[in-house]
PDB file of C-alpha atoms in Angstrom:
ATOM      1  CA  MET A  12      23.196  19.280  -9.615  1.00  0.00           C
ATOM      2  CA  LYS A  13      21.363  21.442  -7.078  1.00  0.00           C
ATOM      3  CA  ASN A  14      18.218  21.516  -9.581  1.00  0.00           C
ATOM      4  CA  ASN A  15      18.286  17.968 -10.498  1.00  0.00           C
ATOM      5  CA  SER A  16      18.056  16.996  -6.698  1.00  0.00           C
ATOM      6  CA  LEU A  17      14.815  19.000  -5.990  1.00  0.00           C
ATOM      7  CA  LYS A  18      13.542  18.133  -9.407  1.00  0.00           C
ATOM      8  CA  ASN A  19      14.109  14.371  -7.575  1.00  0.00           C
ATOM      9  CA  ILE A  20      12.533  15.366  -4.592  1.00  0.00           C
ATOM     10  CA  ALA A  21       9.557  16.698  -5.802  1.00  0.00           C
ATOM     11  CA  GLU A  22       9.267  13.753  -8.086  1.00  0.00           C
ATOM     12  CA  LEU A  23       9.034  11.650  -5.300  1.00  0.00           C
ATOM     13  CA  ASN A  24       6.510  13.681  -3.244  1.00  0.00           C
ATOM     14  CA  PHE A  25       4.550  14.192  -6.319  1.00  0.00           C
ATOM     15  CA  SER A  26       4.108  10.265  -6.251  1.00  0.00           C
ATOM     16  CA  ILE A  27       3.501  10.186  -2.812  1.00  0.00           C
ATOM     17  CA  LEU A  28       0.938  12.864  -2.955  1.00  0.00           C
ATOM     18  CA  LEU A  29      -1.314  10.814  -5.635  1.00  0.00           C
ATOM     19  CA  ILE A  30      -0.885   7.525  -3.647  1.00  0.00           C
ATOM     20  CA  SER A  31      -1.810   8.728  -0.572  1.00  0.00           C
ATOM     21  CA  SER A  32      -4.996  10.499  -2.236  1.00  0.00           C
ATOM     22  CA  ALA A  33      -6.361   6.657  -2.488  1.00  0.00           C
ATOM     23  CA  ALA A  34      -7.512   7.353   1.074  1.00  0.00           C
ATOM     24  CA  VAL A  35      -9.794  10.151   0.387  1.00  0.00           C
ATOM     25  CA  LEU A  36     -11.103   8.735  -2.910  1.00  0.00           C
ATOM     26  CA  VAL A  37     -12.347   5.309  -1.101  1.00  0.00           C
ATOM     27  CA  ARG A  38     -14.247   7.293   1.315  1.00  0.00           C
ATOM     28  CA  PHE A  39     -16.224   9.431  -1.857  1.00  0.00           C
ATOM     29  CA  ILE A  40     -16.492   6.402  -2.726  1.00  0.00           C
ATOM     30  CA  PRO A  41     -19.444   4.150  -1.054  1.00  0.00           C
ATOM     31  CA  LEU A  42     -19.291   0.734  -2.563  1.00  0.00           C
ATOM     32  CA  ASP A  43     -18.483  -2.908  -1.491  1.00  0.00           C
ATOM     33  CA  PRO A  44     -14.658  -2.565  -1.302  1.00  0.00           C
ATOM     34  CA  ALA A  45     -14.330  -5.670  -3.555  1.00  0.00           C
ATOM     35  CA  LEU A  46     -15.910  -4.051  -6.427  1.00  0.00           C
ATOM     36  CA  ILE A  47     -13.430  -0.964  -5.646  1.00  0.00           C
ATOM     37  CA  SER A  48     -10.287  -2.872  -6.181  1.00  0.00           C
ATOM     38  CA  PHE A  49     -11.787  -4.441  -9.273  1.00  0.00           C
ATOM     39  CA  TRP A  50     -12.225  -1.177 -10.778  1.00  0.00           C
ATOM     40  CA  ARG A  51      -8.776  -0.316  -9.535  1.00  0.00           C
ATOM     41  CA  GLY A  52      -7.040  -3.474 -10.412  1.00  0.00           C
ATOM     42  CA  ALA A  53      -8.975  -3.346 -13.989  1.00  0.00           C
ATOM     43  CA  ILE A  54      -8.200   0.335 -14.930  1.00  0.00           C
ATOM     44  CA  ALA A  55      -4.555  -0.261 -13.656  1.00  0.00           C
ATOM     45  CA  PHE A  56      -4.131  -3.552 -15.539  1.00  0.00           C
ATOM     46  CA  ILE A  57      -5.267  -1.766 -19.105  1.00  0.00           C
ATOM     47  CA  VAL A  58      -3.086   1.405 -18.336  1.00  0.00           C
ATOM     48  CA  LEU A  59      -0.182  -0.813 -17.247  1.00  0.00           C
ATOM     49  CA  CYS A  60      -0.862  -3.025 -20.490  1.00  0.00           C
ATOM     50  CA  ILE A  61      -0.039  -0.269 -23.207  1.00  0.00           C
ATOM     51  CA  LEU A  62       2.492   0.651 -21.264  1.00  0.00           C
ATOM     52  CA  MET A  63       4.055  -3.040 -21.756  1.00  0.00           C
ATOM     53  CA  LEU A  64       3.232  -3.031 -25.251  1.00  0.00           C
ATOM     54  CA  PHE A  65       4.171   0.424 -26.057  1.00  0.00           C
ATOM     55  CA  LYS A  66       7.805  -0.135 -24.581  1.00  0.00           C
ATOM     56  CA  LYS A  67       7.590  -3.909 -25.730  1.00  0.00           C
ATOM     57  CA  THR A  68       8.323  -5.389 -22.335  1.00  0.00           C
ATOM     58  CA  SER A  69       8.634  -9.257 -22.496  1.00  0.00           C
ATOM     59  CA  PHE A  70       4.993 -11.057 -20.239  1.00  0.00           C
ATOM     60  CA  LYS A  71       7.254 -13.825 -19.841  1.00  0.00           C
ATOM     61  CA  ILE A  72       7.793 -15.334 -16.109  1.00  0.00           C
ATOM     62  CA  LYS A  73      10.032 -18.350 -16.615  1.00  0.00           C
ATOM     63  CA  HIS A  74      10.429 -20.787 -14.129  1.00  0.00           C
ATOM     64  CA  ARG A  75       6.946 -21.972 -12.560  1.00  0.00           C
ATOM     65  CA  LYS A  76       8.271 -21.542  -8.762  1.00  0.00           C
ATOM     66  CA  GLU A  77       8.436 -17.851  -9.602  1.00  0.00           C
ATOM     67  CA  ARG A  78       4.763 -18.271 -11.090  1.00  0.00           C
ATOM     68  CA  ILE A  79       3.775 -20.293  -7.876  1.00  0.00           C
ATOM     69  CA  ARG A  80       5.189 -17.215  -5.835  1.00  0.00           C
ATOM     70  CA  LEU A  81       3.404 -14.856  -7.842  1.00  0.00           C
ATOM     71  CA  LEU A  82       0.458 -15.995  -7.852  1.00  0.00           C
ATOM     72  CA  THR A  83       0.735 -16.230  -4.152  1.00  0.00           C
ATOM     73  CA  SER A  84       1.886 -12.412  -3.598  1.00  0.00           C
ATOM     74  CA  SER A  85      -1.066 -11.480  -5.340  1.00  0.00           C
ATOM     75  CA  ILE A  86      -3.319 -13.216  -3.407  1.00  0.00           C
ATOM     76  CA  LEU A  87      -1.496 -11.198  -0.046  1.00  0.00           C
ATOM     77  CA  PHE A  88      -2.002  -8.630  -2.420  1.00  0.00           C
ATOM     78  CA  ALA A  89      -5.772  -8.485  -3.413  1.00  0.00           C
ATOM     79  CA  LEU A  90      -6.485  -9.046  -0.017  1.00  0.00           C
ATOM     80  CA  HIS A  91      -4.726  -6.063   1.681  1.00  0.00           C
ATOM     81  CA  TRP A  92      -6.406  -3.800  -0.482  1.00  0.00           C
ATOM     82  CA  VAL A  93      -9.878  -5.257   0.304  1.00  0.00           C
ATOM     83  CA  THR A  94      -9.087  -4.971   4.127  1.00  0.00           C
ATOM     84  CA  TYR A  95      -7.421  -1.604   3.551  1.00  0.00           C
ATOM     85  CA  PHE A  96     -10.898  -0.427   1.813  1.00  0.00           C
ATOM     86  CA  TYR A  97     -12.817  -1.746   5.050  1.00  0.00           C
ATOM     87  CA  ALA A  98     -10.987  -0.362   7.427  1.00  0.00           C
ATOM     88  CA  LEU A  99     -11.001   3.177   5.523  1.00  0.00           C
ATOM     89  CA  GLN A 100     -14.689   3.074   5.065  1.00  0.00           C
ATOM     90  CA  ILE A 101     -15.814   2.354   8.273  1.00  0.00           C
ATOM     91  CA  SER A 102     -13.010   4.534  10.733  1.00  0.00           C
ATOM     92  CA  SER A 103     -11.564   7.502   8.550  1.00  0.00           C
ATOM     93  CA  VAL A 104      -8.842   8.253   6.542  1.00  0.00           C
ATOM     94  CA  ALA A 105      -5.799   9.156   9.682  1.00  0.00           C
ATOM     95  CA  VAL A 106      -6.934   5.880  11.616  1.00  0.00           C
ATOM     96  CA  GLY A 107      -6.859   3.702   8.672  1.00  0.00           C
ATOM     97  CA  MET A 108      -3.929   5.234   7.073  1.00  0.00           C
ATOM     98  CA  LEU A 109      -1.472   4.697  10.077  1.00  0.00           C
ATOM     99  CA  SER A 110      -3.529   1.583  10.937  1.00  0.00           C
ATOM    100  CA  LEU A 111      -1.711   0.311   7.422  1.00  0.00           C
ATOM    101  CA  PHE A 112       1.531   1.951   8.050  1.00  0.00           C
ATOM    102  CA  THR A 113       2.317  -0.607  11.150  1.00  0.00           C
ATOM    103  CA  PHE A 114       3.681  -3.002   8.367  1.00  0.00           C
ATOM    104  CA  PRO A 115       7.430  -1.847   7.848  1.00  0.00           C
ATOM    105  CA  VAL A 116       7.751  -3.288  11.548  1.00  0.00           C
ATOM    106  CA  LEU A 117       5.596  -6.481  10.776  1.00  0.00           C
ATOM    107  CA  THR A 118       7.595  -6.853   7.726  1.00  0.00           C
ATOM    108  CA  ALA A 119      11.166  -6.835   9.801  1.00  0.00           C
ATOM    109  CA  PHE A 120       9.595  -8.909  12.377  1.00  0.00           C
ATOM    110  CA  LEU A 121       8.907 -11.582   9.674  1.00  0.00           C
ATOM    111  CA  GLU A 122      11.732 -10.841   7.584  1.00  0.00           C
ATOM    112  CA  PRO A 123      14.207 -13.032   9.923  1.00  0.00           C
ATOM    113  CA  PHE A 124      10.932 -16.507   8.932  1.00  0.00           C
ATOM    114  CA  TYR A 125      11.039 -15.238   5.552  1.00  0.00           C
ATOM    115  CA  PHE A 126      14.757 -16.009   4.827  1.00  0.00           C
ATOM    116  CA  LYS A 127      15.767 -17.139   7.474  1.00  0.00           C
ATOM    117  CA  THR A 128      18.164 -14.717   8.610  1.00  0.00           C
ATOM    118  CA  ARG A 129      19.304 -13.634  12.188  1.00  0.00           C
ATOM    119  CA  PHE A 130      16.558 -11.595  13.953  1.00  0.00           C
ATOM    120  CA  ASN A 131      17.546  -8.343  15.118  1.00  0.00           C
ATOM    121  CA  LYS A 132      16.324  -7.568  19.104  1.00  0.00           C
ATOM    122  CA  ARG A 133      15.614  -3.985  18.051  1.00  0.00           C
ATOM    123  CA  HIS A 134      12.643  -4.769  15.896  1.00  0.00           C
ATOM    124  CA  ILE A 135      10.708  -6.124  19.301  1.00  0.00           C
ATOM    125  CA  ILE A 136      10.888  -2.957  20.489  1.00  0.00           C
ATOM    126  CA  LEU A 137       9.848  -1.313  17.727  1.00  0.00           C
ATOM    127  CA  ALA A 138       6.533  -3.499  17.741  1.00  0.00           C
ATOM    128  CA  PHE A 139       6.338  -2.275  21.170  1.00  0.00           C
ATOM    129  CA  ILE A 140       6.357   1.225  20.311  1.00  0.00           C
ATOM    130  CA  VAL A 141       3.798   0.125  17.170  1.00  0.00           C
ATOM    131  CA  LEU A 142       1.035  -1.880  20.008  1.00  0.00           C
ATOM    132  CA  LEU A 143       1.800   1.002  22.363  1.00  0.00           C
ATOM    133  CA  GLY A 144       0.782   3.477  19.208  1.00  0.00           C
ATOM    134  CA  LEU A 145      -1.973   1.291  18.622  1.00  0.00           C
ATOM    135  CA  TYR A 146      -3.328   1.118  22.044  1.00  0.00           C
ATOM    136  CA  ILE A 147      -3.362   5.297  22.262  1.00  0.00           C
ATOM    137  CA  MET A 148      -5.474   5.492  19.151  1.00  0.00           C
ATOM    138  CA  ALA A 149      -7.941   2.863  20.422  1.00  0.00           C
ATOM    139  CA  PRO A 150      -7.567   2.857  24.402  1.00  0.00           C
ATOM    140  CA  GLU A 151     -10.838   0.586  24.503  1.00  0.00           C
ATOM    141  CA  ILE A 152     -11.170  -2.927  23.083  1.00  0.00           C
ATOM    142  CA  ASN A 153     -14.562  -2.480  22.000  1.00  0.00           C
ATOM    143  CA  PHE A 154     -15.539  -3.997  18.054  1.00  0.00           C
ATOM    144  CA  SER A 155     -18.743  -2.327  18.244  1.00  0.00           C
ATOM    145  CA  ASN A 156     -17.172   1.013  17.865  1.00  0.00           C
ATOM    146  CA  ASN A 157     -16.352   2.053  13.879  1.00  0.00           C
ATOM    147  CA  ASN A 158     -12.335   2.935  14.946  1.00  0.00           C
ATOM    148  CA  THR A 159     -11.362  -0.114  16.631  1.00  0.00           C
ATOM    149  CA  LYS A 160     -12.518  -2.602  14.076  1.00  0.00           C
ATOM    150  CA  GLY A 161     -10.544   0.008  11.729  1.00  0.00           C
ATOM    151  CA  ILE A 162      -7.256  -0.187  13.502  1.00  0.00           C
ATOM    152  CA  ALA A 163      -7.547  -3.832  13.310  1.00  0.00           C
ATOM    153  CA  VAL A 164      -8.545  -4.666   9.922  1.00  0.00           C
ATOM    154  CA  GLY A 165      -6.044  -1.321   9.084  1.00  0.00           C
ATOM    155  CA  VAL A 166      -3.625  -3.854  10.820  1.00  0.00           C
ATOM    156  CA  LEU A 167      -4.333  -6.768   9.432  1.00  0.00           C
ATOM    157  CA  SER A 168      -3.936  -5.173   5.776  1.00  0.00           C
ATOM    158  CA  GLY A 169      -0.384  -4.219   6.749  1.00  0.00           C
ATOM    159  CA  LEU A 170      -0.027  -8.046   7.783  1.00  0.00           C
ATOM    160  CA  PHE A 171      -1.250  -8.695   4.325  1.00  0.00           C
ATOM    161  CA  PHE A 172       1.034  -6.364   2.712  1.00  0.00           C
ATOM    162  CA  ALA A 173       3.919  -7.063   4.699  1.00  0.00           C
ATOM    163  CA  LEU A 174       3.989 -11.002   3.578  1.00  0.00           C
ATOM    164  CA  ARG A 175       3.074  -9.807   0.071  1.00  0.00           C
ATOM    165  CA  ASN A 176       6.417  -7.829  -0.024  1.00  0.00           C
ATOM    166  CA  LEU A 177       8.032 -10.600   1.427  1.00  0.00           C
ATOM    167  CA  THR A 178       6.983 -13.083  -1.000  1.00  0.00           C
ATOM    168  CA  MET A 179       7.189 -10.516  -4.467  1.00  0.00           C
ATOM    169  CA  LYS A 180      11.071  -9.856  -3.000  1.00  0.00           C
ATOM    170  CA  SER A 181      12.706 -13.037  -4.516  1.00  0.00           C
ATOM    171  CA  ASN A 182      11.131 -12.102  -7.820  1.00  0.00           C
ATOM    172  CA  SER A 183      11.396  -8.831  -8.142  1.00  0.00           C
ATOM    173  CA  ASN A 184      15.280  -9.232  -8.033  1.00  0.00           C
ATOM    174  CA  LYS A 185      14.470 -10.964 -11.212  1.00  0.00           C
ATOM    175  CA  TYR A 186      11.730  -9.228 -13.468  1.00  0.00           C
ATOM    176  CA  GLU A 187      10.936  -5.586 -13.843  1.00  0.00           C
ATOM    177  CA  SER A 188       8.137  -4.370 -11.193  1.00  0.00           C
ATOM    178  CA  SER A 189       5.744  -3.341 -14.274  1.00  0.00           C
ATOM    179  CA  VAL A 190       6.144  -6.619 -15.438  1.00  0.00           C
ATOM    180  CA  LEU A 191       5.009  -8.240 -11.722  1.00  0.00           C
ATOM    181  CA  MET A 192       2.733  -5.108 -11.205  1.00  0.00           C
ATOM    182  CA  PHE A 193       0.998  -6.075 -14.680  1.00  0.00           C
ATOM    183  CA  TYR A 194       0.022  -9.798 -13.247  1.00  0.00           C
ATOM    184  CA  GLN A 195      -1.273  -8.745  -9.432  1.00  0.00           C
ATOM    185  CA  PHE A 196      -3.276  -6.362 -11.244  1.00  0.00           C
ATOM    186  CA  LEU A 197      -4.796  -8.824 -13.745  1.00  0.00           C
ATOM    187  CA  PHE A 198      -5.351 -11.244 -10.981  1.00  0.00           C
ATOM    188  CA  ILE A 199      -7.186  -8.729  -8.904  1.00  0.00           C
ATOM    189  CA  ALA A 200      -9.016  -8.147 -12.165  1.00  0.00           C
ATOM    190  CA  ILE A 201     -10.025 -11.490 -12.747  1.00  0.00           C
ATOM    191  CA  VAL A 202     -10.767 -12.431  -8.690  1.00  0.00           C
ATOM    192  CA  PHE A 203     -13.220  -9.775  -7.843  1.00  0.00           C
ATOM    193  CA  THR A 204     -15.058  -9.849 -11.338  1.00  0.00           C
ATOM    194  CA  PRO A 205     -17.933 -12.225 -10.094  1.00  0.00           C
ATOM    195  CA  PHE A 206     -18.641  -9.006  -7.371  1.00  0.00           C
ATOM    196  CA  LEU A 207     -19.593  -7.224 -10.303  1.00  0.00           C
ATOM    197  CA  PHE A 208     -23.169 -10.117 -10.395  1.00  0.00           C
ATOM    198  CA  ILE A 209     -23.205 -10.253  -6.570  1.00  0.00           C
ATOM    199  CA  ASN A 210     -22.988  -7.046  -5.331  1.00  0.00           C
ATOM    200  CA  ASP A 211     -25.538  -3.800  -6.676  1.00  0.00           C
ATOM    201  CA  THR A 212     -23.386  -2.376  -8.917  1.00  0.00           C
ATOM    202  CA  SER A 213     -26.229   0.628 -10.025  1.00  0.00           C
ATOM    203  CA  GLN A 214     -24.451   3.339  -8.190  1.00  0.00           C
ATOM    204  CA  THR A 215     -21.027   2.441 -10.344  1.00  0.00           C
ATOM    205  CA  LEU A 216     -21.763   4.979 -13.105  1.00  0.00           C
ATOM    206  CA  GLU A 217     -22.671   7.749 -10.543  1.00  0.00           C
ATOM    207  CA  TYR A 218     -19.187   7.456  -9.224  1.00  0.00           C
ATOM    208  CA  ALA A 219     -17.271   7.192 -12.225  1.00  0.00           C
ATOM    209  CA  PRO A 220     -15.282  10.137 -12.312  1.00  0.00           C
ATOM    210  CA  TYR A 221     -13.285   8.923  -8.733  1.00  0.00           C
ATOM    211  CA  ILE A 222     -13.072   5.665  -9.713  1.00  0.00           C
ATOM    212  CA  LEU A 223     -11.751   6.696 -12.930  1.00  0.00           C
ATOM    213  CA  CYS A 224      -8.848   9.188 -10.938  1.00  0.00           C
ATOM    214  CA  PHE A 225      -8.069   6.219  -8.532  1.00  0.00           C
ATOM    215  CA  GLY A 226      -7.436   3.365 -11.051  1.00  0.00           C
ATOM    216  CA  LEU A 227      -5.385   6.286 -13.492  1.00  0.00           C
ATOM    217  CA  PHE A 228      -3.915   8.915 -10.855  1.00  0.00           C
ATOM    218  CA  THR A 229      -3.468   7.102  -7.997  1.00  0.00           C
ATOM    219  CA  THR A 230      -2.719   3.759  -8.928  1.00  0.00           C
ATOM    220  CA  ALA A 231      -0.897   3.658 -12.541  1.00  0.00           C
ATOM    221  CA  VAL A 232       0.339   6.993 -12.480  1.00  0.00           C
ATOM    222  CA  GLY A 233       1.275   7.036  -8.730  1.00  0.00           C
ATOM    223  CA  HIS A 234       3.052   3.860  -8.646  1.00  0.00           C
ATOM    224  CA  THR A 235       5.045   4.417 -11.280  1.00  0.00           C
ATOM    225  CA  VAL A 236       6.433   7.516 -10.883  1.00  0.00           C
ATOM    226  CA  PHE A 237       7.232   6.752  -7.256  1.00  0.00           C
ATOM    227  CA  VAL A 238       9.013   3.534  -9.021  1.00  0.00           C
ATOM    228  CA  LYS A 239      10.927   5.557 -11.519  1.00  0.00           C
ATOM    229  CA  SER A 240      12.143   8.101  -8.515  1.00  0.00           C
ATOM    230  CA  LEU A 241      13.631   5.237  -6.952  1.00  0.00           C
ATOM    231  CA  LYS A 242      16.305   5.104  -8.960  1.00  0.00           C
ATOM    232  CA  ASN A 243      17.583   8.423  -7.850  1.00  0.00           C
ATOM    233  CA  PHE A 244      17.354   7.822  -4.201  1.00  0.00           C
ATOM    234  CA  ASN A 245      18.646   4.692  -1.708  1.00  0.00           C
ATOM    235  CA  VAL A 246      15.995   2.583  -0.364  1.00  0.00           C
ATOM    236  CA  SER A 247      16.355   4.073   3.193  1.00  0.00           C
ATOM    237  CA  THR A 248      15.660   7.415   2.222  1.00  0.00           C
ATOM    238  CA  ALA A 249      13.389   6.806  -0.046  1.00  0.00           C
ATOM    239  CA  SER A 250      11.279   5.017   3.114  1.00  0.00           C
ATOM    240  CA  ILE A 251      11.619   8.014   5.374  1.00  0.00           C
ATOM    241  CA  ILE A 252       9.690  10.146   2.614  1.00  0.00           C
ATOM    242  CA  ALA A 253       7.334   7.420   1.649  1.00  0.00           C
ATOM    243  CA  SER A 254       6.161   7.534   5.359  1.00  0.00           C
ATOM    244  CA  ALA A 255       5.107  11.328   4.887  1.00  0.00           C
ATOM    245  CA  GLN A 256       1.748   9.111   3.409  1.00  0.00           C
ATOM    246  CA  PRO A 257      -0.485   9.551   6.244  1.00  0.00           C
ATOM    247  CA  VAL A 258       0.485  12.641   6.749  1.00  0.00           C
ATOM    248  CA  PHE A 259      -0.621  13.771   2.992  1.00  0.00           C
ATOM    249  CA  GLY A 260      -3.702  11.434   3.244  1.00  0.00           C
ATOM    250  CA  ILE A 261      -4.619  13.009   6.808  1.00  0.00           C
ATOM    251  CA  ILE A 262      -4.570  16.524   5.310  1.00  0.00           C
ATOM    252  CA  LEU A 263      -6.084  15.521   2.297  1.00  0.00           C
ATOM    253  CA  GLY A 264      -8.923  13.998   4.183  1.00  0.00           C
ATOM    254  CA  PHE A 265      -9.263  17.560   6.327  1.00  0.00           C
ATOM    255  CA  ILE A 266      -9.197  19.839   3.493  1.00  0.00           C
ATOM    256  CA  PHE A 267     -11.920  17.164   1.256  1.00  0.00           C
ATOM    257  CA  LEU A 268     -13.625  15.475   4.135  1.00  0.00           C
ATOM    258  CA  ASN A 269     -13.721  17.760   6.807  1.00  0.00           C
ATOM    259  CA  GLU A 270     -11.880  14.781   9.241  1.00  0.00           C
ATOM    260  CA  LYS A 271      -9.836  16.000  12.216  1.00  0.00           C
ATOM    261  CA  PRO A 272      -8.517  13.324  13.746  1.00  0.00           C
ATOM    262  CA  ASN A 273      -8.104  13.517  17.643  1.00  0.00           C
ATOM    263  CA  LEU A 274      -5.323  13.929  19.810  1.00  0.00           C
ATOM    264  CA  ASN A 275      -4.947  10.296  20.658  1.00  0.00           C
ATOM    265  CA  THR A 276      -4.433   9.468  17.156  1.00  0.00           C
ATOM    266  CA  LEU A 277      -1.897  11.781  16.206  1.00  0.00           C
ATOM    267  CA  ILE A 278      -0.186  10.781  19.339  1.00  0.00           C
ATOM    268  CA  GLY A 279      -0.723   7.283  18.439  1.00  0.00           C
ATOM    269  CA  GLY A 280       0.158   7.741  14.764  1.00  0.00           C
ATOM    270  CA  PHE A 281       3.859   9.662  15.647  1.00  0.00           C
ATOM    271  CA  LEU A 282       4.685   6.911  17.873  1.00  0.00           C
ATOM    272  CA  ILE A 283       3.780   4.170  14.817  1.00  0.00           C
ATOM    273  CA  LEU A 284       5.251   6.471  12.006  1.00  0.00           C
ATOM    274  CA  SER A 285       8.808   6.981  14.095  1.00  0.00           C
ATOM    275  CA  THR A 286       9.120   3.183  13.846  1.00  0.00           C
ATOM    276  CA  VAL A 287       9.452   3.952  10.246  1.00  0.00           C
ATOM    277  CA  PHE A 288      12.408   6.323  11.005  1.00  0.00           C
ATOM    278  CA  ILE A 289      14.080   4.331  13.524  1.00  0.00           C
ATOM    279  CA  GLU A 290      14.205   1.293  11.205  1.00  0.00           C
ATOM    280  CA  SER A 291      14.918   3.103   8.308  1.00  0.00           C
ATOM    281  CA  PHE A 292      18.012   5.009  10.020  1.00  0.00           C
ATOM    282  CA  SER A 293      19.018   1.611  11.626  1.00  0.00           C
ATOM    283  CA  ALA A 294      19.126  -0.418   7.869  1.00  0.00           C
ATOM    284  CA  LYS A 295      21.476   2.884   6.574  1.00  0.00           C
ATOM    285  CA  LYS A 296      23.874   2.759   9.615  1.00  0.00           C
ATOM    286  CA  THR A 297      23.935  -1.361   8.814  1.00  0.00           C
ATOM    287  CA  LYS A 298      24.995  -0.547   5.100  1.00  0.00           C
TER     288      LYS A 298
END
């Protein structure tokens, strides 16, 4: 039993490590964020399509309302990707990832408006902690500074991600995650296809190994293992462990890119991540 528990924890952390490598890989691929989004989506779509055909999974989305909801969430997911990649390219792994991780608090803040539930005063306190963390990371609001721009775009990416997750919630209760992700990856591949003709693609082959790793291991394998491992944990525990993503990302950034986050980034990042722990523990206690 103990061995199984350790195996499950190791599996979940392995998936988070793979997902965290996205930030470093983006820094290694100096292509337009739209092109990176296309290749990531296209590769993940092909892998998922093969997997679903092998498992004989149904591709059908039954109702029109559910298809509209899926399309809306796919648009938000595409916007999340392209803004996140841009934030990483103009700032650093630490700034990009920590700014994105405002999304759990943004989700908690927006959820009452989405589902007409009671507003929790705790979320106002958490929002102030997040704002304090962002202020410490960028004490001077100067949009000629890449760090400030990276934080702003990273938070915008977090907002798109929160809205996507909230929009996706109703469908996720009715369909397998692989079916929903299949259509989201397909949408991203289609919507970013025009950028293959608009942007310079001459360097694509040069960075093909990184692009393949990004689409195959980081996206298809990482997210599949993560979803599979969730069966062994409750949502609160998984959320807390998943909040290690920026930590893994910063470590990988230091090892492969020699990026050393300054003290302000570390303190601000700690405050932002602390809200994930507080919200996860509070949600668990409420249940």
